[in-house]
C-alpha positions as a Python dict, from the first residue, in 0.01 Angstrom:
ca = {
    (1, 'M'): (0, 0, 0),
    (2, 'S'): (121, 357, -68),
    (3, 'R'): (44, 690, 103),
    (4, 'A'): (-297, 732, 264),
    (5, 'G'): (-373, 363, 224),
    (6, 'L'): (-403, 386, -145),
    (7, 'P'): (-266, 111, -375),
    (8, 'E'): (106, 134, -471),
    (9, 'G'): (166, 413, -730),
    (10, 'Y'): (-122, 640, -621),
    (11, 'V'): (-108, 956, -410),
    (12, 'P'): (-375, 1153, -228),
    (13, 'V'): (-468, 1497, -359),
    (14, 'R'): (-647, 1751, -146),
    (15, 'Q'): (-764, 2050, -345),
    (16, 'R'): (-1039, 2284, -230),
    (17, 'G'): (-1142, 2034, 31),
    (18, 'I'): (-1206, 1759, -238),
    (19, 'D'): (-1103, 1412, -141),
    (20, 'A'): (-915, 1292, -443),
    (21, 'F'): (-624, 1074, -555),
    (22, 'A'): (-421, 1004, -866),
    (23, 'W'): (-172, 779, -1028),
    (24, 'E'): (159, 976, -912),
    (25, 'P'): (252, 1106, -1269),
    (26, 'A'): (-107, 1239, -1312),
    (27, 'A'): (-120, 1420, -975),
    (28, 'P'): (-3, 1762, -1110),
    (29, 'W'): (-264, 1743, -1378),
    (30, 'L'): (-542, 1661, -1121),
    (31, 'V'): (-440, 1945, -892),
    (32, 'E'): (-464, 2191, -1186),
    (33, 'V'): (-794, 2050, -1294),
    (34, 'L'): (-959, 2070, -950),
    (35, 'D'): (-803, 2420, -899),
    (36, 'R'): (-979, 2546, -1213),
    (37, 'H'): (-1295, 2343, -1242),
    (38, 'A'): (-1580, 2230, -1014),
    (39, 'S'): (-1516, 1864, -1080),
    (40, 'L'): (-1359, 1619, -1309),
    (41, 'A'): (-1684, 1568, -1491),
    (42, 'T'): (-1719, 1944, -1565),
    (43, 'W'): (-1359, 1951, -1687),
    (44, 'A'): (-1410, 1650, -1906),
    (45, 'A'): (-1736, 1793, -2064),
    (46, 'S'): (-1535, 2079, -2211),
    (47, 'H'): (-1232, 1862, -2314),
    (48, 'A'): (-1396, 1555, -2451),
    (49, 'V'): (-1310, 1416, -2791),
    (50, 'G'): (-1575, 1152, -2780),
    (51, 'T'): (-1851, 1013, -2556),
    (52, 'L'): (-1929, 653, -2460),
    (53, 'A'): (-2276, 526, -2359),
    (54, 'G'): (-2321, 434, -1995),
    (55, 'R'): (-2534, 538, -1700),
    (56, 'G'): (-2501, 894, -1812),
    (57, 'P'): (-2233, 1002, -2065),
    (58, 'V'): (-1879, 880, -2030),
    (59, 'R'): (-1638, 1138, -2166),
    (60, 'V'): (-1337, 1032, -2376),
    (61, 'V'): (-1034, 1267, -2335),
    (62, 'P'): (-672, 1245, -2439),
    (63, 'A'): (-430, 1118, -2176),
    (64, 'H'): (-275, 1408, -1998),
    (65, 'A'): (-1, 1218, -1822),
    (66, 'A'): (141, 869, -1814),
    (67, 'G'): (-105, 624, -1668),
    (68, 'P'): (-57, 276, -1521),
    (69, 'G'): (-99, 110, -1853),
    (70, 'G'): (19, 383, -2091),
    (71, 'S'): (-305, 424, -2264),
    (72, 'A'): (-332, 722, -2502),
    (73, 'G'): (-690, 804, -2397),
    (74, 'W'): (-884, 825, -2066),
    (75, 'A'): (-1254, 769, -1987),
    (76, 'V'): (-1412, 1008, -1725),
    (77, 'R'): (-1726, 871, -1554),
    (78, 'H'): (-1950, 1058, -1315),
    (79, 'Y'): (-2094, 801, -1067),
    (80, 'R'): (-2471, 765, -1114),
    (81, 'R'): (-2716, 552, -935),
    (82, 'G'): (-2964, 314, -1099),
    (83, 'G'): (-3304, 176, -1011),
    (84, 'W'): (-3514, 311, -727),
    (85, 'A'): (-3220, 485, -553),
    (86, 'A'): (-3168, 711, -861),
    (87, 'A'): (-3521, 846, -812),
    (88, 'L'): (-3463, 905, -445),
    (89, 'L'): (-3096, 1022, -429),
    (90, 'G'): (-3003, 1112, -783),
    (91, 'D'): (-2621, 1112, -810),
    (92, 'R'): (-2562, 1146, -434),
    (93, 'Y'): (-2404, 867, -213),
    (94, 'L'): (-2411, 832, 162),
    (95, 'A'): (-2079, 921, 317),
    (96, 'L'): (-2022, 603, 508),
    (97, 'G'): (-1686, 436, 461),
    (98, 'P'): (-1460, 495, 172),
    (99, 'P'): (-1605, 687, -135),
    (100, 'R'): (-1683, 498, -444),
    (101, 'P'): (-1362, 599, -637),
    (102, 'H'): (-1150, 484, -352),
    (103, 'R'): (-1321, 144, -336),
    (104, 'E'): (-1284, 107, -709),
    (105, 'V'): (-913, 191, -726),
    (106, 'H'): (-843, -75, -459),
    (107, 'A'): (-1054, -337, -633),
    (108, 'S'): (-916, -251, -977),
    (109, 'A'): (-555, -266, -861),
    (110, 'L'): (-598, -597, -696),
    (111, 'A'): (-797, -750, -981),
    (112, 'R'): (-527, -635, -1240),
    (113, 'A'): (-246, -771, -1018),
    (114, 'R'): (-432, -1108, -1032),
    (115, 'G'): (-472, -1116, -1403),
    (116, 'V'): (-814, -968, -1454),
    (117, 'R'): (-849, -744, -1754),
    (118, 'T'): (-1004, -419, -1621),
    (119, 'P'): (-908, -62, -1714),
    (120, 'A'): (-648, 93, -1495),
    (121, 'V'): (-770, 369, -1275),
    (122, 'V'): (-587, 707, -1328),
    (123, 'A'): (-770, 935, -1074),
    (124, 'G'): (-1082, 974, -868),
    (125, 'A'): (-1251, 1243, -669),
    (126, 'A'): (-1533, 1270, -399),
    (127, 'Y'): (-1710, 1605, -353),
    (128, 'A'): (-1911, 1678, -45),
    (129, 'A'): (-2277, 1726, -105),
    (130, 'A'): (-2558, 1840, 123),
    (131, 'G'): (-2552, 1679, 466),
    (132, 'V'): (-2389, 1347, 477),
    (133, 'F'): (-2368, 1284, 106),
    (134, 'Y'): (-2111, 1307, -163),
    (135, 'R'): (-2088, 1300, -546),
    (136, 'A'): (-1796, 1138, -730),
    (137, 'D'): (-1596, 1096, -1054),
    (138, 'L'): (-1351, 833, -1185),
    (139, 'V'): (-1092, 847, -1464),
    (140, 'T'): (-981, 518, -1610),
    (141, 'E'): (-757, 435, -1906),
    (142, 'L'): (-942, 383, -2233),
    (143, 'V'): (-951, 42, -2385),
    (144, 'P'): (-910, 112, -2753),
    (145, 'A'): (-1179, -1, -3001),
    (146, 'A'): (-1366, -183, -2736),
    (147, 'R'): (-1741, -240, -2749),
    (148, 'P'): (-1995, -335, -2482),
    (149, 'L'): (-2109, -697, -2490),
    (150, 'S'): (-2455, -565, -2537),
    (151, 'D'): (-2355, -395, -2876),
    (152, 'V'): (-2172, -714, -2993),
    (153, 'V'): (-2454, -939, -2917),
    (154, 'V'): (-2723, -708, -3084),
    (155, 'A'): (-2512, -601, -3387),
    (156, 'A'): (-2289, -899, -3470),
    (157, 'D'): (-2370, -1221, -3646),
    (158, 'Q'): (-2421, -1535, -3446),
    (159, 'A'): (-2078, -1664, -3485),
    (160, 'E'): (-1915, -1347, -3347),
    (161, 'A'): (-2176, -1309, -3069),
    (162, 'T'): (-2109, -1667, -2975),
    (163, 'R'): (-1736, -1607, -2950),
    (164, 'A'): (-1795, -1296, -2748),
    (165, 'L'): (-2025, -1473, -2502),
    (166, 'R'): (-1761, -1764, -2462),
    (167, 'H'): (-1513, -1493, -2372),
    (168, 'A'): (-1765, -1344, -2124),
    (169, 'G'): (-1795, -1683, -1964),
    (170, 'R'): (-1413, -1703, -1931),
    (171, 'L'): (-1411, -1360, -1771),
    (172, 'I'): (-1659, -1460, -1501),
    (173, 'A'): (-1444, -1764, -1422),
    (174, 'G'): (-1130, -1548, -1404),
    (175, 'L'): (-1302, -1304, -1177),
    (176, 'A'): (-1414, -1575, -938),
    (177, 'R'): (-1066, -1743, -954),
    (178, 'A'): (-907, -1410, -877),
    (179, 'G'): (-1148, -1367, -568),
    (180, 'V'): (-1340, -1077, -723),
    (181, 'A'): (-1709, -1085, -677),
    (182, 'H'): (-1865, -833, -909),
    (183, 'A'): (-2190, -686, -756),
    (184, 'D'): (-2373, -608, -1078),
    (185, 'L'): (-2223, -783, -1383),
    (186, 'H'): (-2438, -705, -1690),
    (187, 'V'): (-2403, -668, -2064),
    (188, 'G'): (-2300, -304, -2043),
    (189, 'N'): (-1997, -345, -1814),
    (190, 'V'): (-1837, -631, -2001),
    (191, 'L'): (-1621, -502, -2297),
    (192, 'I'): (-1492, -695, -2598),
    (193, 'D'): (-1185, -540, -2751),
    (194, 'A'): (-1054, -542, -3112),
    (195, 'A'): (-870, -855, -3048),
    (196, 'G'): (-1184, -1036, -2914),
    (197, 'E'): (-1045, -1016, -2557),
    (198, 'E'): (-1275, -957, -2257),
    (199, 'W'): (-1264, -661, -2005),
    (200, 'V'): (-1476, -578, -1705),
    (201, 'L'): (-1586, -237, -1575),
    (202, 'D'): (-1742, -87, -1262),
    (203, 'L'): (-1562, -258, -973),
    (204, 'D'): (-1660, 3, -715),
    (205, 'R'): (-1892, -241, -541),
    (206, 'A'): (-1686, -558, -599),
    (207, 'R'): (-1582, -764, -304),
    (208, 'V'): (-1222, -887, -320),
    (209, 'S'): (-1124, -1193, -125),
    (210, 'P'): (-825, -1433, -127),
    (211, 'Q'): (-765, -1598, -453),
    (212, 'G'): (-872, -1947, -556),
    (213, 'G'): (-1229, -1952, -466),
    (214, 'V'): (-1511, -1993, -724),
    (215, 'A'): (-1807, -1948, -499),
    (216, 'A'): (-1924, -1613, -660),
    (217, 'G'): (-1884, -1739, -1010),
    (218, 'P'): (-2230, -1909, -1046),
    (219, 'R'): (-2397, -1599, -905),
    (220, 'M'): (-2211, -1363, -1160),
    (221, 'L'): (-2298, -1612, -1442),
    (222, 'A'): (-2675, -1609, -1337),
    (223, 'R'): (-2671, -1232, -1328),
    (224, 'L'): (-2512, -1199, -1672),
    (225, 'E'): (-2768, -1442, -1805),
    (226, 'R'): (-3054, -1234, -1658),
    (227, 'S'): (-2907, -921, -1823),
    (228, 'L'): (-2893, -1105, -2160),
    (229, 'R'): (-3259, -1188, -2127),
    (230, 'K'): (-3344, -820, -2055),
    (231, 'L'): (-3135, -725, -2353),
    (232, 'A'): (-3336, -968, -2571),
    (233, 'R'): (-3658, -811, -2460),
    (234, 'R'): (-3539, -454, -2516),
    (235, 'S'): (-3385, -513, -2847),
    (236, 'G'): (-3590, -776, -2995),
    (237, 'R'): (-3293, -980, -3064),
    (238, 'A'): (-3343, -1328, -2933),
    (239, 'I'): (-3052, -1514, -2757),
    (240, 'T'): (-3011, -1857, -2898),
    (241, 'T'): (-2948, -2174, -2691),
    (242, 'T'): (-2607, -2199, -2876),
    (243, 'E'): (-2513, -1857, -2754),
    (244, 'L'): (-2623, -1924, -2396),
    (245, 'R'): (-2429, -2257, -2410),
    (246, 'A'): (-2128, -2077, -2520),
    (247, 'L'): (-2141, -1836, -2221),
    (248, 'R'): (-2171, -2143, -1987),
    (249, 'D'): (-1905, -2340, -2167),
    (250, 'G'): (-1661, -2049, -2146),
    (251, 'F'): (-1722, -2038, -1772),
    (252, 'A'): (-1673, -2398, -1725),
    (253, 'E'): (-1350, -2430, -1937),
    (254, 'E'): (-1188, -2178, -1714),
    (255, 'V'): (-1308, -2285, -1349),
}
């Protein structure tokens, strides 16, 4: 662990009372951004060269410093709630325990060290909101030419979708083997890159335990299958038994 209990290579940044951190080479950039802008999200909105779909827009910006993986681009995400909590709290989170970005950088660093493909975290920030709440942003390295599993399944032919789902099954097994239990694995936070390799996003609520266990694997597999069924209802694109079998086979091959 490095300073302030952050993973090795990260440093705390305190600017205008904001609870933030950065990969050490990116710390001067983060200080400057937080000094001049209300948040990372507002900075990214005026510096974006692209936008990705997510729970709210994810801004793509050029890398402004060397990151852990050396990517030429970054993705800036404002944390947003889903479901009933979004209607009640909007984008606010209760300030109990570490903020979401701090949880995510720990889970991401451990997962990457254990061989899981997940974008490296560059920086994060939590901003005090009214009362006992906060809002937060995260900056991760961009995975070039990657598509969400949802897009691959809907747009690709059956052969490509079947390959992607087999890789998604392998990803689930790899997460379980690494001791990473993803809290909400769905078709939007699994990416397939240009080489056909699988990546996982949104580890802020992941539980990380010692390696070697596979107990969480079936739960994550079932969660992704439910997400696929919802995708089928939304898109009108039926998921075939061959494709579902590929997902399960990919998981079974890697357990």
